[in-house]
Short mmCIF file of C-alpha atoms in Angstrom, two decimals:
data_model
loop_
_atom_site.label_atom_id
_atom_site.label_comp_id
_atom_site.label_asym_id
_atom_site.label_seq_id
_atom_site.Cartn_x
_atom_site.Cartn_y
_atom_site.Cartn_z
CA MET A 5 -0.82 -26.04 19.90
CA LYS A 6 0.30 -25.31 23.48
CA LEU A 7 1.52 -21.71 24.25
CA GLU A 8 2.86 -20.09 27.32
CA SER A 9 1.34 -16.80 26.26
CA ILE A 10 -1.08 -15.70 23.54
CA THR A 11 1.63 -13.25 22.50
CA GLU A 12 3.47 -16.14 21.05
CA ARG A 13 0.78 -16.41 18.31
CA VAL A 14 1.68 -12.91 16.79
CA GLY A 15 2.92 -13.24 13.27
CA GLY A 16 3.02 -16.29 10.97
CA THR A 17 -0.07 -15.13 9.10
CA PRO A 18 -1.11 -16.82 5.83
CA LEU A 19 -0.14 -15.61 2.32
CA VAL A 20 -3.36 -16.14 0.19
CA ARG A 21 -3.47 -16.20 -3.52
CA ILE A 22 -6.02 -13.71 -5.09
CA ARG A 23 -7.44 -15.83 -7.93
CA LYS A 24 -10.56 -14.06 -9.20
CA LEU A 25 -10.02 -10.35 -8.86
CA GLY A 26 -7.67 -9.11 -11.68
CA GLN A 27 -8.96 -11.63 -14.25
CA GLY A 28 -9.64 -8.67 -16.51
CA ILE A 29 -5.87 -8.20 -16.76
CA LYS A 30 -4.35 -10.57 -19.46
CA ALA A 31 -1.16 -11.40 -17.61
CA VAL A 32 -3.08 -12.27 -14.46
CA ARG A 33 -5.61 -14.34 -16.41
CA GLU A 34 -2.76 -16.25 -17.98
CA GLY A 35 -1.05 -16.83 -14.65
CA LYS A 36 2.11 -14.86 -15.69
CA VAL A 37 1.37 -12.36 -12.92
CA LYS A 38 0.26 -13.58 -9.56
CA ILE A 39 -1.19 -11.56 -6.71
CA PHE A 40 -0.97 -12.67 -3.13
CA ALA A 41 -2.20 -11.07 0.14
CA LYS A 42 -0.77 -11.31 3.60
CA VAL A 43 -3.96 -11.71 5.67
CA GLU A 44 -3.17 -10.00 8.99
CA TYR A 45 -6.46 -10.59 10.71
CA PHE A 46 -5.18 -13.96 11.74
CA ASN A 47 -3.09 -12.19 14.46
CA PRO A 48 -4.64 -12.53 18.08
CA GLY A 49 -5.77 -8.95 18.09
CA GLY A 50 -7.13 -9.19 14.63
CA SER A 51 -4.75 -6.87 12.83
CA VAL A 52 -1.20 -6.18 11.55
CA LYS A 53 -0.67 -3.82 14.44
CA ASP A 54 0.00 -6.72 16.86
CA ARG A 55 3.50 -7.02 15.34
CA PRO A 56 4.80 -3.55 16.11
CA ALA A 57 2.88 -3.13 19.38
CA LEU A 58 4.30 -6.26 20.86
CA LYS A 59 7.89 -5.39 19.66
CA MET A 60 7.57 -1.74 21.07
CA LEU A 61 6.25 -2.84 24.41
CA ARG A 62 8.86 -5.58 24.84
CA GLU A 63 11.57 -3.11 23.96
CA GLY A 64 10.20 -0.68 26.52
CA ILE A 65 10.28 -3.35 29.18
CA ARG A 66 13.79 -4.36 28.16
CA ARG A 67 15.05 -0.76 28.38
CA GLY A 68 13.26 -0.20 31.75
CA LEU A 69 11.01 2.49 30.32
CA LEU A 70 7.81 0.45 30.90
CA THR A 71 7.48 -0.57 34.49
CA ARG A 72 4.61 -1.91 36.53
CA ASP A 73 3.60 1.51 37.88
CA LYS A 74 3.21 3.09 34.48
CA THR A 75 0.33 3.11 31.97
CA ILE A 76 0.87 2.53 28.26
CA ILE A 77 -0.37 5.63 26.41
CA ASP A 78 -0.44 6.36 22.60
CA ALA A 79 -2.51 7.84 19.80
CA THR A 80 -4.27 5.34 17.57
CA SER A 81 -7.03 5.13 15.04
CA GLY A 82 -7.98 1.84 16.49
CA ASN A 83 -6.04 -1.20 15.56
CA THR A 84 -2.79 -0.31 17.40
CA GLY A 85 -4.99 0.59 20.37
CA ILE A 86 -6.52 -2.88 20.29
CA ALA A 87 -3.06 -4.29 20.22
CA TYR A 88 -1.81 -2.29 23.06
CA ALA A 89 -4.98 -3.22 25.14
CA TRP A 90 -4.78 -7.05 24.69
CA ILE A 91 -1.01 -7.26 24.81
CA GLY A 92 -0.91 -4.96 27.85
CA ALA A 93 -3.47 -7.27 29.59
CA ALA A 94 -1.53 -10.37 28.67
CA LEU A 95 1.78 -8.92 30.07
CA GLY A 96 0.13 -7.27 33.00
CA TYR A 97 0.19 -3.55 32.11
CA LYS A 98 -2.51 -0.94 32.09
CA ALA A 99 -3.27 0.99 28.81
CA GLU A 100 -4.88 4.32 27.87
CA LEU A 101 -5.52 4.93 24.23
CA VAL A 102 -6.17 8.37 22.59
CA MET A 103 -8.59 7.86 19.68
CA PRO A 104 -10.59 10.21 17.44
CA GLU A 105 -14.16 10.25 18.74
CA ASN A 106 -15.53 8.88 15.42
CA VAL A 107 -13.50 5.62 15.50
CA SER A 108 -15.70 2.61 14.94
CA ARG A 109 -17.92 1.22 17.71
CA GLN A 110 -16.33 -2.23 17.31
CA ARG A 111 -12.93 -0.92 18.00
CA ARG A 112 -13.95 1.03 20.99
CA GLU A 113 -15.72 -2.06 22.44
CA MET A 114 -12.67 -4.27 21.80
CA VAL A 115 -10.25 -1.86 23.58
CA THR A 116 -12.52 -1.53 26.72
CA ALA A 117 -13.18 -5.27 26.75
CA CYS A 118 -9.42 -5.72 27.45
CA GLY A 119 -9.58 -3.21 30.37
CA ALA A 120 -8.05 -0.26 28.61
CA LYS A 121 -9.18 3.38 29.05
CA ILE A 122 -10.04 5.53 26.03
CA THR A 123 -9.51 9.30 25.89
CA TYR A 124 -11.23 10.83 22.88
CA SER A 125 -9.80 13.53 20.63
CA SER A 126 -11.75 15.66 18.14
CA PRO A 127 -13.27 13.64 15.32
CA MET A 128 -12.73 16.67 12.99
CA GLU A 129 -8.87 16.40 13.60
CA GLY A 130 -8.57 12.71 12.77
CA SER A 131 -5.47 10.77 13.77
CA ASP A 132 -3.44 14.03 13.89
CA GLY A 133 -5.65 15.33 16.65
CA ALA A 134 -5.07 12.15 18.63
CA ILE A 135 -1.32 12.38 18.14
CA ARG A 136 -1.39 15.97 19.52
CA LEU A 137 -3.57 15.14 22.50
CA ALA A 138 -1.60 11.89 23.41
CA LYS A 139 1.71 13.94 23.40
CA LYS A 140 0.14 16.61 25.64
CA ILE A 141 -1.06 14.05 28.23
CA TYR A 142 2.26 12.42 28.18
CA THR A 143 4.34 15.56 28.48
CA GLU A 144 2.30 16.76 31.43
CA HIS A 145 2.45 13.36 33.29
CA LYS A 146 5.64 11.68 32.24
CA ARG A 147 6.02 9.86 35.52
CA ASP A 148 2.71 8.05 34.96
CA TYR A 149 3.09 6.90 31.39
CA PHE A 150 5.10 4.89 28.91
CA MET A 151 4.56 6.17 25.33
CA PRO A 152 5.74 3.84 22.53
CA ASP A 153 4.96 6.70 20.03
CA GLN A 154 4.25 4.37 17.11
CA TYR A 155 4.60 7.19 14.49
CA ASN A 156 8.19 7.95 15.40
CA ASN A 157 9.59 4.78 17.14
CA PRO A 158 12.12 2.96 14.83
CA VAL A 159 11.08 -0.28 16.57
CA ASN A 160 7.85 -0.11 14.70
CA PRO A 161 9.29 -0.81 11.23
CA GLN A 162 11.90 -3.01 12.78
CA ALA A 163 9.12 -5.41 13.86
CA HIS A 164 8.16 -5.73 10.14
CA TYR A 165 11.84 -6.07 9.12
CA GLU A 166 12.23 -9.05 11.47
CA THR A 167 8.86 -10.77 10.75
CA THR A 168 6.62 -9.65 7.91
CA GLY A 169 9.44 -9.24 5.40
CA VAL A 170 10.97 -12.58 6.27
CA GLU A 171 7.61 -14.38 6.07
CA ILE A 172 6.84 -12.95 2.60
CA TRP A 173 10.28 -13.84 1.30
CA GLU A 174 10.06 -17.46 2.59
CA GLU A 175 6.39 -17.94 1.57
CA THR A 176 7.11 -16.80 -2.01
CA GLU A 177 10.46 -18.86 -2.01
CA GLY A 178 12.14 -15.56 -3.00
CA GLY A 179 9.81 -14.99 -5.85
CA VAL A 180 8.31 -11.77 -4.77
CA THR A 181 8.78 -8.96 -7.29
CA HIS A 182 6.58 -6.20 -5.99
CA PHE A 183 5.22 -5.32 -2.42
CA VAL A 184 2.47 -2.76 -2.01
CA ALA A 185 0.86 -1.60 1.22
CA GLY A 186 -1.04 1.36 2.67
CA ILE A 187 0.51 4.11 4.73
CA GLY A 188 -0.72 4.82 8.27
CA THR A 189 2.31 5.06 10.49
CA SER A 190 4.29 3.72 7.52
CA GLY A 191 5.86 0.99 9.71
CA THR A 192 4.66 -1.84 7.53
CA ILE A 193 5.90 -0.46 4.21
CA MET A 194 9.17 0.79 5.61
CA GLY A 195 10.17 -2.31 7.56
CA THR A 196 8.85 -4.90 5.10
CA GLY A 197 10.33 -2.98 2.15
CA ARG A 198 13.75 -2.76 3.63
CA ARG A 199 13.85 -6.45 4.41
CA LEU A 200 12.73 -7.42 0.92
CA LYS A 201 15.27 -5.09 -0.65
CA ASP A 202 17.96 -6.56 1.54
CA TYR A 203 17.08 -9.93 0.09
CA ASN A 204 16.89 -8.64 -3.49
CA LYS A 205 17.43 -5.05 -4.51
CA LYS A 206 15.27 -5.59 -7.55
CA VAL A 207 12.01 -5.99 -5.51
CA LYS A 208 9.89 -2.93 -6.02
CA ILE A 209 8.11 -1.25 -3.08
CA PHE A 210 4.93 0.81 -3.64
CA ALA A 211 2.83 2.63 -1.08
CA VAL A 212 -0.84 3.45 -1.15
CA GLU A 213 -2.48 6.56 0.34
CA PRO A 214 -5.79 8.42 -0.02
CA ASP A 215 -5.99 11.03 -2.76
CA HIS A 216 -7.37 13.72 -0.59
CA ALA A 217 -7.45 14.87 3.06
CA LEU A 218 -11.20 14.17 3.65
CA HIS A 219 -11.13 10.49 2.76
CA GLY A 220 -12.95 7.50 4.17
CA LEU A 221 -10.00 5.03 4.35
CA GLU A 222 -9.58 4.68 8.08
CA GLY A 223 -6.06 3.96 9.18
CA LEU A 224 -4.40 5.47 6.12
CA LYS A 225 -2.83 8.91 6.06
CA HIS A 226 -2.89 11.55 3.28
CA MET A 227 0.67 12.63 3.68
CA GLU A 228 0.45 16.10 2.10
CA SER A 229 -2.16 17.25 4.68
CA ALA A 230 -1.17 15.14 7.68
CA ILE A 231 1.57 15.12 10.33
CA VAL A 232 4.22 13.01 8.55
CA PRO A 233 5.47 10.14 10.81
CA GLY A 234 9.15 10.40 11.70
CA ILE A 235 9.63 6.81 10.60
CA TYR A 236 8.46 7.48 7.03
CA LYS A 237 11.13 7.76 4.48
CA GLU A 238 9.48 8.28 1.10
CA LYS A 239 12.80 8.16 -0.82
CA GLU A 240 13.02 4.39 -0.02
CA LEU A 241 9.90 3.77 -1.98
CA ASP A 242 9.81 3.02 -5.70
CA GLY A 243 6.57 4.87 -6.18
CA LYS A 244 3.16 5.37 -4.53
CA PHE A 245 -0.46 5.58 -5.60
CA LEU A 246 -2.96 8.22 -4.55
CA LEU A 247 -6.27 6.41 -4.58
CA PRO A 248 -9.99 7.39 -4.14
CA THR A 249 -12.14 6.01 -1.38
CA GLU A 250 -15.12 4.56 -3.28
CA PRO A 251 -13.23 2.08 -5.54
CA ALA A 252 -11.45 0.78 -2.46
CA TYR A 253 -14.83 0.20 -0.73
CA GLU A 254 -16.05 -1.59 -3.83
CA LEU A 255 -13.06 -3.83 -3.85
CA CYS A 256 -13.70 -4.81 -0.26
CA LEU A 257 -17.10 -6.05 -1.23
CA GLN A 258 -15.56 -7.92 -4.21
CA LEU A 259 -12.96 -9.61 -2.01
CA ALA A 260 -15.67 -10.82 0.33
CA LYS A 261 -18.07 -12.08 -2.34
CA GLU A 262 -15.52 -13.51 -4.82
CA GLU A 263 -12.50 -14.43 -2.68
CA GLY A 264 -14.15 -15.19 0.70
CA LEU A 265 -11.89 -12.54 2.32
CA VAL A 266 -13.90 -10.06 4.59
CA VAL A 267 -11.33 -7.26 5.00
CA GLY A 268 -11.33 -3.57 6.06
CA HIS A 269 -11.42 -0.61 3.88
CA SER A 270 -7.68 -0.01 3.82
CA SER A 271 -7.32 -3.54 2.38
CA GLY A 272 -9.42 -2.51 -0.51
CA ALA A 273 -7.04 0.35 -1.17
CA ALA A 274 -4.07 -2.03 -1.01
CA MET A 275 -5.80 -4.45 -3.38
CA LEU A 276 -6.52 -1.51 -5.87
CA GLY A 277 -2.77 -0.72 -5.78
CA ALA A 278 -1.77 -4.28 -6.47
CA LEU A 279 -4.20 -4.30 -9.49
CA LYS A 280 -2.60 -1.05 -10.83
CA ILE A 281 0.83 -2.68 -10.68
CA ALA A 282 -0.49 -5.82 -12.32
CA GLU A 283 -1.61 -3.82 -15.20
CA THR A 284 1.97 -2.70 -15.97
CA LEU A 285 3.57 -6.17 -15.83
CA LYS A 286 4.11 -9.09 -18.21
CA GLU A 287 5.14 -11.39 -15.43
CA GLY A 288 5.83 -11.15 -11.60
CA GLN A 289 4.56 -11.90 -8.12
CA ILE A 290 2.86 -9.01 -6.34
CA VAL A 291 2.40 -9.24 -2.68
CA THR A 292 0.03 -6.89 -0.79
CA LEU A 293 -1.07 -6.79 2.79
CA PHE A 294 -4.64 -6.82 4.24
CA PRO A 295 -4.38 -5.14 7.74
CA ASP A 296 -7.53 -6.12 9.40
CA HIS A 297 -10.94 -7.84 9.30
CA GLY A 298 -13.97 -6.18 7.73
CA SER A 299 -16.20 -7.01 10.72
CA ARG A 300 -14.73 -3.99 12.50
CA TYR A 301 -16.46 -1.70 10.00
CA LEU A 302 -19.87 -3.39 9.60
CA GLY A 303 -22.79 -1.25 10.71
CA GLU A 304 -20.77 2.03 10.69
#
């Protein structure tokens, strides 16, 4: 494979059949219900966030908003920051990421390895504190920064509409019946869901979010207690699951030991949502999405 830029490698991630987890469900055991996972750690930056970050930066360049004298700035819990950092380096732009101070050590190291600067927000305020601080910095120094604003930028879900949704439809040969994914910015569930429903209105879209504000599922938002992203349109969903932290952690361990998939905690929550849907079906193809690799959480 010969590439002009590593950015050409974003997308085209594998769709992997989950074969062992879910065997306690009769329809899964009999093969009438199949569960697949879109494994996003195959993107160059190691997460699903490469897709919207690349699209938002390219759109900023196209519109003349991101110029060589400006620094990319945004709030992030980690993965989008890594995406901005490596894509910025590849395209020749500086990046400054605002992150909660308790973000994992691996994420901090990956961002700085790509030459980006980190500004820390209060760990007690989570991703909402990072959003507030990033907006304050941007508002006070607009001439110096380009802010993609991943929580409110419609280009975020559009990236998934143009890539993730298309890939899932083609990889299942139009057989997908349900899509379930976690909510962070909500870009993945909104964009992918719209594309799948454009293909077939009968495809059901379900979201997963933590069941309380003080959860341990990094990257996911508890909407009732959080700043709700402007791109999140709950009425477009067919339903959502409020899930506890511990079972999601346990499923991460099972995915590693039984499926060979080392994934992050939000992937465990997504898998739990897929299993809950499977319990209700007699037949169907459920697709979920694993946002990143578990190595980013080891030792934390």
